[in-house]
Amino acid sequence: MPELPEVETVRRSLEPHVTGRLIRELVLRARRVAAPSVAGHAAGRRILRLGRVGKYLIFELDQGVLTVHLRMTGKLLHNGAPGPYTRAIFELDRGSVCFDDTRQFGRIEWAAGLPARVQKLGPEPFAISAAEFAARLHARRGAVKPLLLNQQFVAGLGNIYADESLYRARIHPLQTAGTIGAARARHLHAAMVEVLNEAIAAGGSSISDYVNATGEAGTFQVAHQAYGRTGKPCARCGTAIQRIVVGQRSTHFCPRCQRLQ
Ligand SMILES: [Zn+2]
């Protein structure tokens, strides 16, 4: 599933092609992708800016806001050829953008302003200081891994970057958040910011079929040190990376470097 770095990569690759463009028509080719009224709201509107909040892409229009959530397999492809998985097409005054989505969990919404679900998101790791993050973490009782996936706690991380951040910070995924001391919490904050920035610089991670808006894959998957490396040696100590299930999500960690404390 695209996480913050992948969505940011899509945003950066799409932005020059859509900023200032007029949406002549938004063609909806699947019932689930958007409410029928979304097409009416989008038609004839100009795209002023393409932003991102957490894993959501935000098309700021001259009237209202289109929010696109790629979810599992959604892709926005500039001048893509429509195919069997094309669920919507933005026909612009110059070029087009196809919204392709094999699994059909992706959504396009229109609202007069930012939708409530986006407003409710927690801060992105970049947007808060290490001290603020430590204080937020200290107040929570649950295990740290599910908390990092909770978009209302911190926005943008999914399974890959949560595992990679905990690995870098040497924190066990089941460690109770509130028991993580201030120094280790600051270390975790730094790890998240570092992992996300490195992943954005690498164009994201292409695990299944993720590509950016011009069809290019990311390369950060080769830098993963925990995620998807079950049984492979830890880069720090050589111990086999272990896989456990936490909150129904597969979780990868080094049992030696990331001990419960
Ligand atoms: Zn290790």
PDB file of C-alpha atoms in Angstrom, residues 30-244:
ATOM      1  CA  ALA A  30     -16.629   2.480 -11.768  1.00  0.00           C
ATOM      2  CA  ARG A  31     -19.387   2.991  -9.231  1.00  0.00           C
ATOM      3  CA  ARG A  32     -17.202   2.629  -6.152  1.00  0.00           C
ATOM      4  CA  VAL A  33     -14.472   5.127  -7.060  1.00  0.00           C
ATOM      5  CA  ALA A  34     -16.551   8.253  -6.373  1.00  0.00           C
ATOM      6  CA  ALA A  35     -20.081   9.475  -5.769  1.00  0.00           C
ATOM      7  CA  PRO A  36     -21.696  10.495  -9.103  1.00  0.00           C
ATOM      8  CA  SER A  37     -21.930  14.119  -7.907  1.00  0.00           C
ATOM      9  CA  VAL A  38     -18.112  14.324  -7.793  1.00  0.00           C
ATOM     10  CA  ALA A  39     -17.956  14.461 -11.590  1.00  0.00           C
ATOM     11  CA  GLY A  40     -20.302  17.482 -11.607  1.00  0.00           C
ATOM     12  CA  HIS A  41     -18.275  19.294  -8.969  1.00  0.00           C
ATOM     13  CA  ALA A  42     -14.986  18.690 -10.807  1.00  0.00           C
ATOM     14  CA  ALA A  43     -16.057  19.632 -14.335  1.00  0.00           C
ATOM     15  CA  GLY A  44     -14.951  23.085 -15.427  1.00  0.00           C
ATOM     16  CA  ARG A  45     -12.799  23.666 -12.342  1.00  0.00           C
ATOM     17  CA  ARG A  46      -9.178  24.720 -12.410  1.00  0.00           C
ATOM     18  CA  ILE A  47      -6.507  22.906 -10.358  1.00  0.00           C
ATOM     19  CA  LEU A  48      -4.690  25.563  -8.339  1.00  0.00           C
ATOM     20  CA  ARG A  49      -2.378  23.316  -6.372  1.00  0.00           C
ATOM     21  CA  LEU A  50      -1.649  19.635  -5.753  1.00  0.00           C
ATOM     22  CA  GLY A  51      -0.938  18.998  -2.088  1.00  0.00           C
ATOM     23  CA  ARG A  52      -0.689  16.021   0.231  1.00  0.00           C
ATOM     24  CA  VAL A  53      -1.753  15.326   3.793  1.00  0.00           C
ATOM     25  CA  GLY A  54      -0.641  11.968   5.193  1.00  0.00           C
ATOM     26  CA  LYS A  55      -1.501   9.407   2.511  1.00  0.00           C
ATOM     27  CA  TYR A  56      -4.104  11.651   0.827  1.00  0.00           C
ATOM     28  CA  LEU A  57      -3.545  13.683  -2.329  1.00  0.00           C
ATOM     29  CA  ILE A  58      -5.311  17.018  -2.206  1.00  0.00           C
ATOM     30  CA  PHE A  59      -6.297  18.731  -5.469  1.00  0.00           C
ATOM     31  CA  GLU A  60      -7.106  22.315  -4.499  1.00  0.00           C
ATOM     32  CA  LEU A  61      -9.571  23.621  -7.091  1.00  0.00           C
ATOM     33  CA  ASP A  62     -10.790  27.149  -7.762  1.00  0.00           C
ATOM     34  CA  GLN A  63     -13.966  25.876  -6.091  1.00  0.00           C
ATOM     35  CA  GLY A  64     -13.651  23.071  -3.558  1.00  0.00           C
ATOM     36  CA  VAL A  65     -11.169  20.288  -3.020  1.00  0.00           C
ATOM     37  CA  LEU A  66     -10.777  16.865  -4.610  1.00  0.00           C
ATOM     38  CA  THR A  67      -9.224  14.318  -2.257  1.00  0.00           C
ATOM     39  CA  VAL A  68      -7.723  11.161  -3.739  1.00  0.00           C
ATOM     40  CA  HIS A  69      -6.834   8.172  -1.577  1.00  0.00           C
ATOM     41  CA  LEU A  70      -4.882   5.520  -3.474  1.00  0.00           C
ATOM     42  CA  ARG A  71      -5.371   2.898  -0.725  1.00  0.00           C
ATOM     43  CA  MET A  72      -3.954  -0.511  -1.776  1.00  0.00           C
ATOM     44  CA  THR A  73      -3.384  -0.415  -5.521  1.00  0.00           C
ATOM     45  CA  GLY A  74      -4.495   2.993  -6.795  1.00  0.00           C
ATOM     46  CA  LYS A  75      -2.311   4.801  -9.325  1.00  0.00           C
ATOM     47  CA  LEU A  76      -2.558   8.207 -10.956  1.00  0.00           C
ATOM     48  CA  LEU A  77      -0.955   8.054 -14.377  1.00  0.00           C
ATOM     49  CA  HIS A  78      -0.312  11.182 -16.406  1.00  0.00           C
ATOM     50  CA  ASN A  79      -1.371  10.590 -20.031  1.00  0.00           C
ATOM     51  CA  GLY A  80      -1.831   6.892 -19.237  1.00  0.00           C
ATOM     52  CA  ALA A  81      -3.690   4.717 -21.735  1.00  0.00           C
ATOM     53  CA  PRO A  82      -7.083   3.758 -20.270  1.00  0.00           C
ATOM     54  CA  GLY A  83      -7.286   0.020 -19.578  1.00  0.00           C
ATOM     55  CA  PRO A  84      -9.513  -2.498 -17.817  1.00  0.00           C
ATOM     56  CA  TYR A  85      -8.455  -1.204 -14.369  1.00  0.00           C
ATOM     57  CA  THR A  86      -9.023   2.473 -15.162  1.00  0.00           C
ATOM     58  CA  ARG A  87     -11.718   3.628 -12.718  1.00  0.00           C
ATOM     59  CA  ALA A  88     -11.697   7.346 -13.525  1.00  0.00           C
ATOM     60  CA  ILE A  89     -10.147   9.711 -16.072  1.00  0.00           C
ATOM     61  CA  PHE A  90      -9.383  13.381 -15.501  1.00  0.00           C
ATOM     62  CA  GLU A  91      -9.692  14.967 -18.953  1.00  0.00           C
ATOM     63  CA  LEU A  92      -7.679  18.185 -18.696  1.00  0.00           C
ATOM     64  CA  ASP A  93      -7.383  21.112 -21.083  1.00  0.00           C
ATOM     65  CA  ARG A  94      -3.914  19.731 -21.767  1.00  0.00           C
ATOM     66  CA  GLY A  95      -3.432  15.972 -21.323  1.00  0.00           C
ATOM     67  CA  SER A  96      -5.229  13.584 -19.001  1.00  0.00           C
ATOM     68  CA  VAL A  97      -4.729  11.605 -15.800  1.00  0.00           C
ATOM     69  CA  CYS A  98      -5.954   8.015 -15.426  1.00  0.00           C
ATOM     70  CA  PHE A  99      -6.887   6.680 -11.998  1.00  0.00           C
ATOM     71  CA  ASP A 100      -6.123   2.967 -12.250  1.00  0.00           C
ATOM     72  CA  ASP A 101      -6.934   0.632  -9.371  1.00  0.00           C
ATOM     73  CA  THR A 102      -6.985  -3.160  -9.594  1.00  0.00           C
ATOM     74  CA  ARG A 103      -8.353  -3.801  -6.090  1.00  0.00           C
ATOM     75  CA  GLN A 104     -10.840  -0.894  -6.169  1.00  0.00           C
ATOM     76  CA  PHE A 105     -10.303   0.384  -2.626  1.00  0.00           C
ATOM     77  CA  GLY A 106      -9.148   3.800  -3.877  1.00  0.00           C
ATOM     78  CA  ARG A 107     -11.510   6.748  -3.655  1.00  0.00           C
ATOM     79  CA  ILE A 108     -12.006  10.250  -5.085  1.00  0.00           C
ATOM     80  CA  GLU A 109     -14.042  12.653  -2.951  1.00  0.00           C
ATOM     81  CA  TRP A 110     -15.149  16.234  -3.430  1.00  0.00           C
ATOM     82  CA  ALA A 111     -15.788  18.647  -0.565  1.00  0.00           C
ATOM     83  CA  ALA A 112     -16.033  22.404  -0.194  1.00  0.00           C
ATOM     84  CA  GLY A 113     -12.880  22.290   1.978  1.00  0.00           C
ATOM     85  CA  LEU A 114     -10.620  19.659   3.488  1.00  0.00           C
ATOM     86  CA  PRO A 115     -12.752  16.586   4.343  1.00  0.00           C
ATOM     87  CA  ALA A 116     -13.239  15.811   8.039  1.00  0.00           C
ATOM     88  CA  ARG A 117     -11.265  12.570   7.782  1.00  0.00           C
ATOM     89  CA  VAL A 118      -8.238  14.532   6.572  1.00  0.00           C
ATOM     90  CA  GLN A 119      -8.667  17.206   9.243  1.00  0.00           C
ATOM     91  CA  LYS A 120      -8.695  14.483  11.905  1.00  0.00           C
ATOM     92  CA  LEU A 121      -5.278  13.130  10.910  1.00  0.00           C
ATOM     93  CA  GLY A 122      -2.461  13.413  13.386  1.00  0.00           C
ATOM     94  CA  PRO A 123       0.698  15.385  12.577  1.00  0.00           C
ATOM     95  CA  GLU A 124       3.243  14.046  10.113  1.00  0.00           C
ATOM     96  CA  PRO A 125       6.570  13.192  11.769  1.00  0.00           C
ATOM     97  CA  PHE A 126       8.215  16.212  10.054  1.00  0.00           C
ATOM     98  CA  ALA A 127       5.616  18.553  11.517  1.00  0.00           C
ATOM     99  CA  ILE A 128       6.350  17.935  15.188  1.00  0.00           C
ATOM    100  CA  SER A 129       9.458  18.246  17.298  1.00  0.00           C
ATOM    101  CA  ALA A 130      11.119  15.258  18.930  1.00  0.00           C
ATOM    102  CA  ALA A 131       9.981  16.554  22.334  1.00  0.00           C
ATOM    103  CA  GLU A 132       6.349  16.799  21.184  1.00  0.00           C
ATOM    104  CA  PHE A 133       6.522  13.299  19.744  1.00  0.00           C
ATOM    105  CA  ALA A 134       8.022  11.942  22.980  1.00  0.00           C
ATOM    106  CA  ALA A 135       5.215  13.537  24.982  1.00  0.00           C
ATOM    107  CA  ARG A 136       2.543  12.067  22.689  1.00  0.00           C
ATOM    108  CA  LEU A 137       4.140   8.629  22.919  1.00  0.00           C
ATOM    109  CA  HIS A 138       4.472   8.850  26.687  1.00  0.00           C
ATOM    110  CA  ALA A 139       0.706   9.369  27.046  1.00  0.00           C
ATOM    111  CA  ARG A 140      -0.222   6.096  25.311  1.00  0.00           C
ATOM    112  CA  ARG A 141      -0.673   2.634  26.810  1.00  0.00           C
ATOM    113  CA  GLY A 142      -0.765   0.333  23.754  1.00  0.00           C
ATOM    114  CA  ALA A 143       2.061  -1.340  21.843  1.00  0.00           C
ATOM    115  CA  VAL A 144       4.165   1.056  19.794  1.00  0.00           C
ATOM    116  CA  LYS A 145       3.800  -0.603  16.352  1.00  0.00           C
ATOM    117  CA  PRO A 146      -0.006  -0.286  16.036  1.00  0.00           C
ATOM    118  CA  LEU A 147       0.295   3.256  17.373  1.00  0.00           C
ATOM    119  CA  LEU A 148       2.661   4.225  14.546  1.00  0.00           C
ATOM    120  CA  LEU A 149       0.079   2.864  12.081  1.00  0.00           C
ATOM    121  CA  ASN A 150      -2.708   4.877  13.721  1.00  0.00           C
ATOM    122  CA  GLN A 151      -3.107   7.849  11.352  1.00  0.00           C
ATOM    123  CA  GLN A 152      -4.699   9.935  14.093  1.00  0.00           C
ATOM    124  CA  PHE A 153      -1.582   9.515  16.241  1.00  0.00           C
ATOM    125  CA  VAL A 154       0.925  10.238  13.498  1.00  0.00           C
ATOM    126  CA  ALA A 155       0.094  10.522   9.776  1.00  0.00           C
ATOM    127  CA  GLY A 156       1.863   8.883   6.875  1.00  0.00           C
ATOM    128  CA  LEU A 157       3.430   5.685   8.159  1.00  0.00           C
ATOM    129  CA  GLY A 158       2.200   2.268   7.019  1.00  0.00           C
ATOM    130  CA  ASN A 159       3.606  -1.177   7.636  1.00  0.00           C
ATOM    131  CA  ILE A 160       6.901  -0.705   5.791  1.00  0.00           C
ATOM    132  CA  TYR A 161       8.027   2.553   7.359  1.00  0.00           C
ATOM    133  CA  ALA A 162       6.777   1.631  10.837  1.00  0.00           C
ATOM    134  CA  ASP A 163       8.918  -1.535  10.790  1.00  0.00           C
ATOM    135  CA  GLU A 164      11.927   0.297   9.346  1.00  0.00           C
ATOM    136  CA  SER A 165      11.678   3.129  11.894  1.00  0.00           C
ATOM    137  CA  LEU A 166      11.439   0.758  14.868  1.00  0.00           C
ATOM    138  CA  TYR A 167      14.375  -1.236  13.530  1.00  0.00           C
ATOM    139  CA  ARG A 168      16.543   1.878  13.242  1.00  0.00           C
ATOM    140  CA  ALA A 169      15.540   3.033  16.717  1.00  0.00           C
ATOM    141  CA  ARG A 170      16.107  -0.503  18.142  1.00  0.00           C
ATOM    142  CA  ILE A 171      12.642  -0.602  19.671  1.00  0.00           C
ATOM    143  CA  HIS A 172      10.609  -3.827  19.914  1.00  0.00           C
ATOM    144  CA  PRO A 173       7.286  -3.498  18.029  1.00  0.00           C
ATOM    145  CA  LEU A 174       5.363  -4.741  21.078  1.00  0.00           C
ATOM    146  CA  GLN A 175       7.005  -2.312  23.503  1.00  0.00           C
ATOM    147  CA  THR A 176       4.317  -0.388  25.385  1.00  0.00           C
ATOM    148  CA  ALA A 177       4.467   3.171  24.033  1.00  0.00           C
ATOM    149  CA  GLY A 178       4.272   4.871  27.434  1.00  0.00           C
ATOM    150  CA  THR A 179       7.269   2.915  28.746  1.00  0.00           C
ATOM    151  CA  ILE A 180       9.613   4.214  26.053  1.00  0.00           C
ATOM    152  CA  GLY A 181      11.889   6.755  27.704  1.00  0.00           C
ATOM    153  CA  ALA A 182      12.387  10.277  26.372  1.00  0.00           C
ATOM    154  CA  ALA A 183      15.781   9.574  24.811  1.00  0.00           C
ATOM    155  CA  ARG A 184      14.552   6.483  22.957  1.00  0.00           C
ATOM    156  CA  ALA A 185      11.371   8.315  21.885  1.00  0.00           C
ATOM    157  CA  ARG A 186      13.511  11.093  20.388  1.00  0.00           C
ATOM    158  CA  HIS A 187      15.573   8.440  18.653  1.00  0.00           C
ATOM    159  CA  LEU A 188      12.384   6.934  17.195  1.00  0.00           C
ATOM    160  CA  HIS A 189      11.239  10.353  15.995  1.00  0.00           C
ATOM    161  CA  ALA A 190      14.582  10.913  14.269  1.00  0.00           C
ATOM    162  CA  ALA A 191      14.392   7.430  12.717  1.00  0.00           C
ATOM    163  CA  MET A 192      10.923   8.108  11.260  1.00  0.00           C
ATOM    164  CA  VAL A 193      11.952  11.440   9.753  1.00  0.00           C
ATOM    165  CA  GLU A 194      15.157   9.902   8.356  1.00  0.00           C
ATOM    166  CA  VAL A 195      13.443   6.826   6.870  1.00  0.00           C
ATOM    167  CA  LEU A 196      10.667   8.891   5.273  1.00  0.00           C
ATOM    168  CA  ASN A 197      13.116  11.408   3.808  1.00  0.00           C
ATOM    169  CA  GLU A 198      15.393   8.686   2.434  1.00  0.00           C
ATOM    170  CA  ALA A 199      12.388   6.879   0.936  1.00  0.00           C
ATOM    171  CA  ILE A 200      11.085  10.063  -0.717  1.00  0.00           C
ATOM    172  CA  ALA A 201      14.552  10.692  -2.167  1.00  0.00           C
ATOM    173  CA  ALA A 202      14.507   7.139  -3.605  1.00  0.00           C
ATOM    174  CA  GLY A 203      11.054   7.627  -5.169  1.00  0.00           C
ATOM    175  CA  GLY A 204       9.380   5.336  -2.607  1.00  0.00           C
ATOM    176  CA  SER A 205       9.356   1.554  -2.298  1.00  0.00           C
ATOM    177  CA  SER A 206       8.004  -0.579  -5.144  1.00  0.00           C
ATOM    178  CA  ILE A 207       6.927  -3.814  -3.472  1.00  0.00           C
ATOM    179  CA  SER A 208       4.097  -4.981  -5.702  1.00  0.00           C
ATOM    180  CA  ASP A 209       3.193  -2.727  -8.586  1.00  0.00           C
ATOM    181  CA  TYR A 210       3.602   0.788  -7.197  1.00  0.00           C
ATOM    182  CA  VAL A 211       4.723   3.391  -9.754  1.00  0.00           C
ATOM    183  CA  ASN A 212       4.681   7.191  -9.797  1.00  0.00           C
ATOM    184  CA  ALA A 213       2.572   9.356 -12.132  1.00  0.00           C
ATOM    185  CA  THR A 214       4.963   8.847 -15.039  1.00  0.00           C
ATOM    186  CA  GLY A 215       5.122   5.064 -14.579  1.00  0.00           C
ATOM    187  CA  GLU A 216       8.504   4.875 -12.834  1.00  0.00           C
ATOM    188  CA  ALA A 217       9.092   2.470  -9.937  1.00  0.00           C
ATOM    189  CA  GLY A 218      10.775   3.502  -6.676  1.00  0.00           C
ATOM    190  CA  THR A 219      14.008   1.978  -5.420  1.00  0.00           C
ATOM    191  CA  PHE A 220      13.828   2.230  -1.622  1.00  0.00           C
ATOM    192  CA  GLN A 221      12.832  -1.460  -1.289  1.00  0.00           C
ATOM    193  CA  VAL A 222      16.489  -2.421  -1.738  1.00  0.00           C
ATOM    194  CA  ALA A 223      17.339  -0.354   1.363  1.00  0.00           C
ATOM    195  CA  HIS A 224      14.818  -2.092   3.641  1.00  0.00           C
ATOM    196  CA  GLN A 225      16.538  -3.593   6.666  1.00  0.00           C
ATOM    197  CA  ALA A 226      13.571  -5.202   8.439  1.00  0.00           C
ATOM    198  CA  TYR A 227      10.392  -5.124   6.350  1.00  0.00           C
ATOM    199  CA  GLY A 228      10.004  -8.268   4.228  1.00  0.00           C
ATOM    200  CA  ARG A 229      13.374  -9.669   5.354  1.00  0.00           C
ATOM    201  CA  THR A 230      12.133 -12.601   7.454  1.00  0.00           C
ATOM    202  CA  GLY A 231      14.976 -15.086   8.079  1.00  0.00           C
ATOM    203  CA  LYS A 232      17.624 -12.832   6.524  1.00  0.00           C
ATOM    204  CA  PRO A 233      20.515 -11.599   8.681  1.00  0.00           C
ATOM    205  CA  CYS A 234      20.180  -8.313  10.566  1.00  0.00           C
ATOM    206  CA  ALA A 235      22.538  -5.746   9.015  1.00  0.00           C
ATOM    207  CA  ARG A 236      23.792  -4.808  12.509  1.00  0.00           C
ATOM    208  CA  CYS A 237      24.218  -8.126  14.325  1.00  0.00           C
ATOM    209  CA  GLY A 238      23.578 -10.974  11.875  1.00  0.00           C
ATOM    210  CA  THR A 239      20.630 -12.435  13.822  1.00  0.00           C
ATOM    211  CA  ALA A 240      17.784 -13.644  11.577  1.00  0.00           C
ATOM    212  CA  ILE A 241      15.014 -11.059  11.168  1.00  0.00           C
ATOM    213  CA  GLN A 242      11.847 -12.408  12.730  1.00  0.00           C
ATOM    214  CA  ARG A 243       8.253 -11.999  11.577  1.00  0.00           C
ATOM    215  CA  ILE A 244       5.379 -11.772  14.045  1.00  0.00           C
TER     216      ILE A 244
END
